[in-house]
Coordinates of C-alpha atoms in Angstrom, one line a residue:
M84 CA 58.1 53.4 -16.5
N85 CA 61.6 53.9 -14.9
A86 CA 63.3 51.4 -12.7
M87 CA 62.2 53.2 -9.5
S88 CA 58.5 52.7 -10.5
I89 CA 59.2 49.0 -11.3
G90 CA 60.8 48.5 -8.0
F91 CA 57.9 50.2 -6.1
Y92 CA 55.3 47.8 -7.8
V93 CA 57.5 44.8 -7.2
V94 CA 57.7 45.5 -3.5
A95 CA 53.9 46.4 -3.3
G96 CA 53.2 43.2 -5.1
L97 CA 55.3 41.1 -2.7
L98 CA 53.8 42.8 0.4
A99 CA 50.2 42.1 -1.0
V100 CA 51.2 38.6 -1.4
W101 CA 52.6 38.3 2.2
L102 CA 49.5 40.1 3.7
L103 CA 47.2 37.7 1.9
C104 CA 49.0 34.6 3.1
W105 CA 49.0 36.0 6.5
M106 CA 45.3 36.6 6.4
I107 CA 44.6 33.2 5.1
R108 CA 46.8 31.7 8.0
F109 CA 45.2 33.8 10.5
A110 CA 41.7 32.7 9.3
F111 CA 42.5 29.1 9.5
S112 CA 44.1 29.6 13.0
L113 CA 40.8 31.2 14.2
R114 CA 38.8 28.4 12.7
R115 CA 41.0 25.9 14.5
R116 CA 40.8 27.7 17.8
S117 CA 37.0 27.7 17.5
K118 CA 36.8 24.0 17.0
L119 CA 39.3 23.2 19.8
K120 CA 37.0 25.4 22.1
R121 CA 33.9 23.5 21.2
W122 CA 35.7 20.2 21.5
A123 CA 37.0 21.3 24.9
K124 CA 33.5 22.2 26.0
S125 CA 32.0 18.9 24.8
R126 CA 34.6 17.0 26.8
G127 CA 34.1 19.2 29.9
L128 CA 37.6 20.8 29.8
A129 CA 38.6 24.3 30.4
Y130 CA 40.1 26.1 27.6
R131 CA 42.6 29.0 27.1
W132 CA 44.5 30.2 24.1
F133 CA 47.3 32.3 25.8
C134 CA 50.9 31.3 25.8
D135 CA 52.3 29.3 28.8
D136 CA 56.0 29.0 28.9
D137 CA 56.3 27.0 32.1
M138 CA 55.5 23.5 30.7
R139 CA 59.2 22.1 30.9
E140 CA 59.4 23.2 34.6
R141 CA 56.0 21.6 35.4
Y142 CA 56.8 18.3 33.6
P143 CA 60.5 17.9 34.0
E144 CA 60.4 14.1 33.6
F145 CA 59.4 14.4 30.0
K146 CA 62.6 15.0 28.0
V147 CA 60.8 15.9 24.7
L148 CA 59.7 19.2 26.5
Q149 CA 63.3 20.0 27.8
P150 CA 66.3 20.7 25.6
H151 CA 65.3 23.7 23.8
S152 CA 66.4 27.4 23.8
Y153 CA 62.8 28.7 24.0
Q154 CA 59.4 26.9 24.3
Y155 CA 55.8 27.7 24.9
A156 CA 52.4 26.1 25.0
R157 CA 49.1 27.2 23.4
A158 CA 45.5 26.0 23.1
E159 CA 45.6 24.4 26.5
M160 CA 42.6 22.4 27.5
H161 CA 42.5 20.8 30.9
G162 CA 40.1 18.9 33.2
W163 CA 38.8 15.5 34.3
I164 CA 38.0 12.7 31.8
D165 CA 36.6 9.3 33.1
G166 CA 38.3 9.9 36.5
Y167 CA 41.6 11.1 35.1
F168 CA 43.0 14.7 35.0
V169 CA 44.0 15.4 31.3
K170 CA 45.9 18.4 29.8
C171 CA 46.1 18.9 26.1
F172 CA 48.0 21.6 24.3
D173 CA 50.0 22.6 21.3
Y174 CA 53.8 22.8 22.2
Y175 CA 56.3 25.0 20.3
H176 CA 60.1 24.8 20.9
S177 CA 63.1 26.3 19.0
R178 CA 66.4 25.0 18.1
W179 CA 69.4 26.8 16.6
T180 CA 70.7 25.1 13.3
S181 CA 73.8 26.3 11.4
N182 CA 75.3 26.0 8.0
R183 CA 79.2 25.3 8.5
H184 CA 79.9 26.5 5.0
E185 CA 78.1 29.8 5.2
G186 CA 78.3 30.4 8.9
I187 CA 74.5 31.1 9.2
Y188 CA 72.7 30.4 12.4
L189 CA 68.8 30.1 12.2
E190 CA 66.4 29.6 15.0
Q191 CA 63.7 27.1 13.9
Y192 CA 60.4 26.4 15.5
F193 CA 59.0 22.9 15.7
P194 CA 55.4 22.2 16.9
L195 CA 54.2 19.2 18.9
G196 CA 50.9 17.8 19.8
V197 CA 50.6 16.8 23.4
V198 CA 48.2 15.1 25.7
I199 CA 49.3 14.5 29.4
V200 CA 47.3 12.2 31.8
E201 CA 47.5 12.2 35.5
L202 CA 47.7 8.6 36.5
A203 CA 45.8 7.0 39.4
F204 CA 48.6 4.6 40.3
P205 CA 52.5 4.8 39.6
F206 CA 54.0 3.3 36.4
E207 CA 57.5 2.1 35.7
P208 CA 59.2 4.4 33.2
M209 CA 58.4 3.0 29.7
R210 CA 58.1 4.5 26.1
I211 CA 56.1 2.9 23.3
R212 CA 56.9 4.4 20.0
P213 CA 55.3 3.5 16.5
K214 CA 58.1 3.0 14.2
A215 CA 56.3 5.1 11.5
L216 CA 56.8 8.1 13.9
S217 CA 60.0 10.0 14.4
D218 CA 61.2 11.0 18.0
R219 CA 63.5 13.9 18.1
V220 CA 64.7 13.1 21.7
G221 CA 65.6 9.5 20.7
W222 CA 66.1 6.4 23.1
T223 CA 68.6 7.9 25.4
D224 CA 67.7 6.4 28.7
G225 CA 69.7 3.1 28.4
W226 CA 66.3 1.2 28.9
E227 CA 66.2 -2.4 27.5
G228 CA 64.2 -3.1 24.5
V229 CA 61.3 -5.4 24.8
E230 CA 60.3 -7.9 22.3
F231 CA 56.8 -9.4 22.3
E232 CA 55.7 -12.9 20.9
L233 CA 53.5 -11.0 18.3
N234 CA 56.0 -10.4 15.4
E235 CA 53.5 -8.0 13.8
F236 CA 53.4 -5.9 16.9
N237 CA 57.3 -6.0 17.0
R238 CA 57.5 -4.8 13.5
M239 CA 55.1 -1.9 14.3
F240 CA 56.4 -0.7 17.6
E241 CA 59.6 -0.1 19.5
V242 CA 59.1 -0.6 23.4
R243 CA 61.7 0.3 26.0
S244 CA 61.2 0.1 29.7
S245 CA 63.2 0.2 32.8
H246 CA 61.3 -3.0 33.9
R247 CA 60.6 -5.7 31.5
R248 CA 58.2 -7.5 33.5
F249 CA 56.1 -4.4 34.0
A250 CA 56.0 -3.8 30.2
F251 CA 54.7 -7.4 29.5
D252 CA 51.9 -6.8 32.1
V253 CA 50.7 -3.6 30.5
I254 CA 51.1 -4.5 27.0
H255 CA 49.0 -7.8 27.0
P256 CA 47.4 -9.1 23.9
E257 CA 44.3 -6.9 24.3
A258 CA 46.6 -3.8 24.6
M259 CA 48.5 -4.9 21.6
E260 CA 45.3 -5.0 19.6
L261 CA 44.2 -1.6 20.9
L262 CA 47.6 0.0 20.0
Q263 CA 47.6 -1.6 16.5
A264 CA 44.1 -0.4 15.8
S265 CA 44.6 3.1 17.1
P266 CA 46.2 6.1 15.4
P267 CA 49.9 6.3 16.1
F268 CA 51.2 8.2 19.1
I269 CA 54.4 8.1 21.0
L270 CA 53.5 7.1 24.6
D271 CA 55.7 8.2 27.4
F272 CA 55.1 6.5 30.9
Q273 CA 56.8 8.4 33.8
K274 CA 55.7 7.4 37.2
R275 CA 52.5 9.2 37.8
R276 CA 52.0 10.6 34.4
L277 CA 51.6 9.5 30.7
M278 CA 52.2 11.6 27.7
L279 CA 51.0 11.0 24.2
Y280 CA 52.5 13.1 21.4
R281 CA 53.7 13.5 17.9
C282 CA 56.4 15.8 16.4
K283 CA 53.8 17.9 14.8
K284 CA 50.8 19.9 15.5
F285 CA 47.6 18.0 16.4
R286 CA 44.5 18.2 14.5
L287 CA 41.2 18.2 16.6
E288 CA 40.7 14.5 15.6
D289 CA 44.2 13.7 17.1
F290 CA 43.3 15.2 20.4
E291 CA 40.2 13.1 20.7
A292 CA 42.1 10.0 19.3
A293 CA 45.1 10.5 21.9
V294 CA 42.5 11.0 24.8
T295 CA 40.5 7.9 23.7
L296 CA 43.6 5.7 23.4
A297 CA 44.9 6.8 26.9
M298 CA 41.6 6.1 28.6
K299 CA 41.1 2.7 27.0
L300 CA 44.8 1.5 27.6
L301 CA 44.6 2.6 31.2
D302 CA 41.3 0.9 31.8
Q303 CA 42.9 -2.4 30.5
V304 CA 45.8 -2.4 33.1
P305 CA 45.1 -5.5 35.1
E306 CA 43.8 -4.8 38.9
Y307 CA 46.7 -7.0 40.3
L308 CA 49.2 -4.6 38.7
R309 CA 47.6 -1.6 40.1
E310 CA 47.6 -3.1 43.5
E311 CA 51.3 -4.2 43.3
Q312 CA 52.3 -0.8 41.9
E313 CA 50.3 1.0 44.8
D314 CA 52.0 -1.3 47.5
A315 CA 55.5 -0.7 46.1
A316 CA 55.0 3.0 46.2
H317 CA 53.8 3.0 49.8
G318 CA 56.2 0.3 51.0

């Protein structure tokens, strides 16, 4: 067997391995797509798989969706849940990275799992981040950190808000208990919208957990705070 024949079999073997990996990945993608479609139907949500590259224009207030050279959303599910309009999707964005020594530039893609809830009343800007989760955007708003009386909660979460009193009103003892007992998500409140996300793709269980957390947390907001925020918005 000459060198050309050996080279042919090596290339053919590599192509076969690549094709097998691609087929396995595609099969898992189809399986996940089917599960998400069934979950969306069970929640009364519309579902579509096609790419949507307008998310950062639709939601300019969320910085995690913004600073990227290319971005698109997939597996979009939207509709009404418990009186709130909800949108869930996979979000992919790219960043250019470089190796200074070798002069190589690479475009890397990063996935996010996202749930956005349209709020019935305005919120003051606030972020709640479990310290176990990374946030690629970071705390760049200059908002003041908020410390609570419960030390265990302070060890688990970092809270920053433009309005300290509002943060204390929303994150009362029952809300702390809910956040501690729930799977970890970064919560970003921006006026009339709440976004829950992680810097990785959601599983089906993550979408359900994020929606459940959002509904329970919003239901626990005191009535007096809702009225104050509505009056301030219309005043």
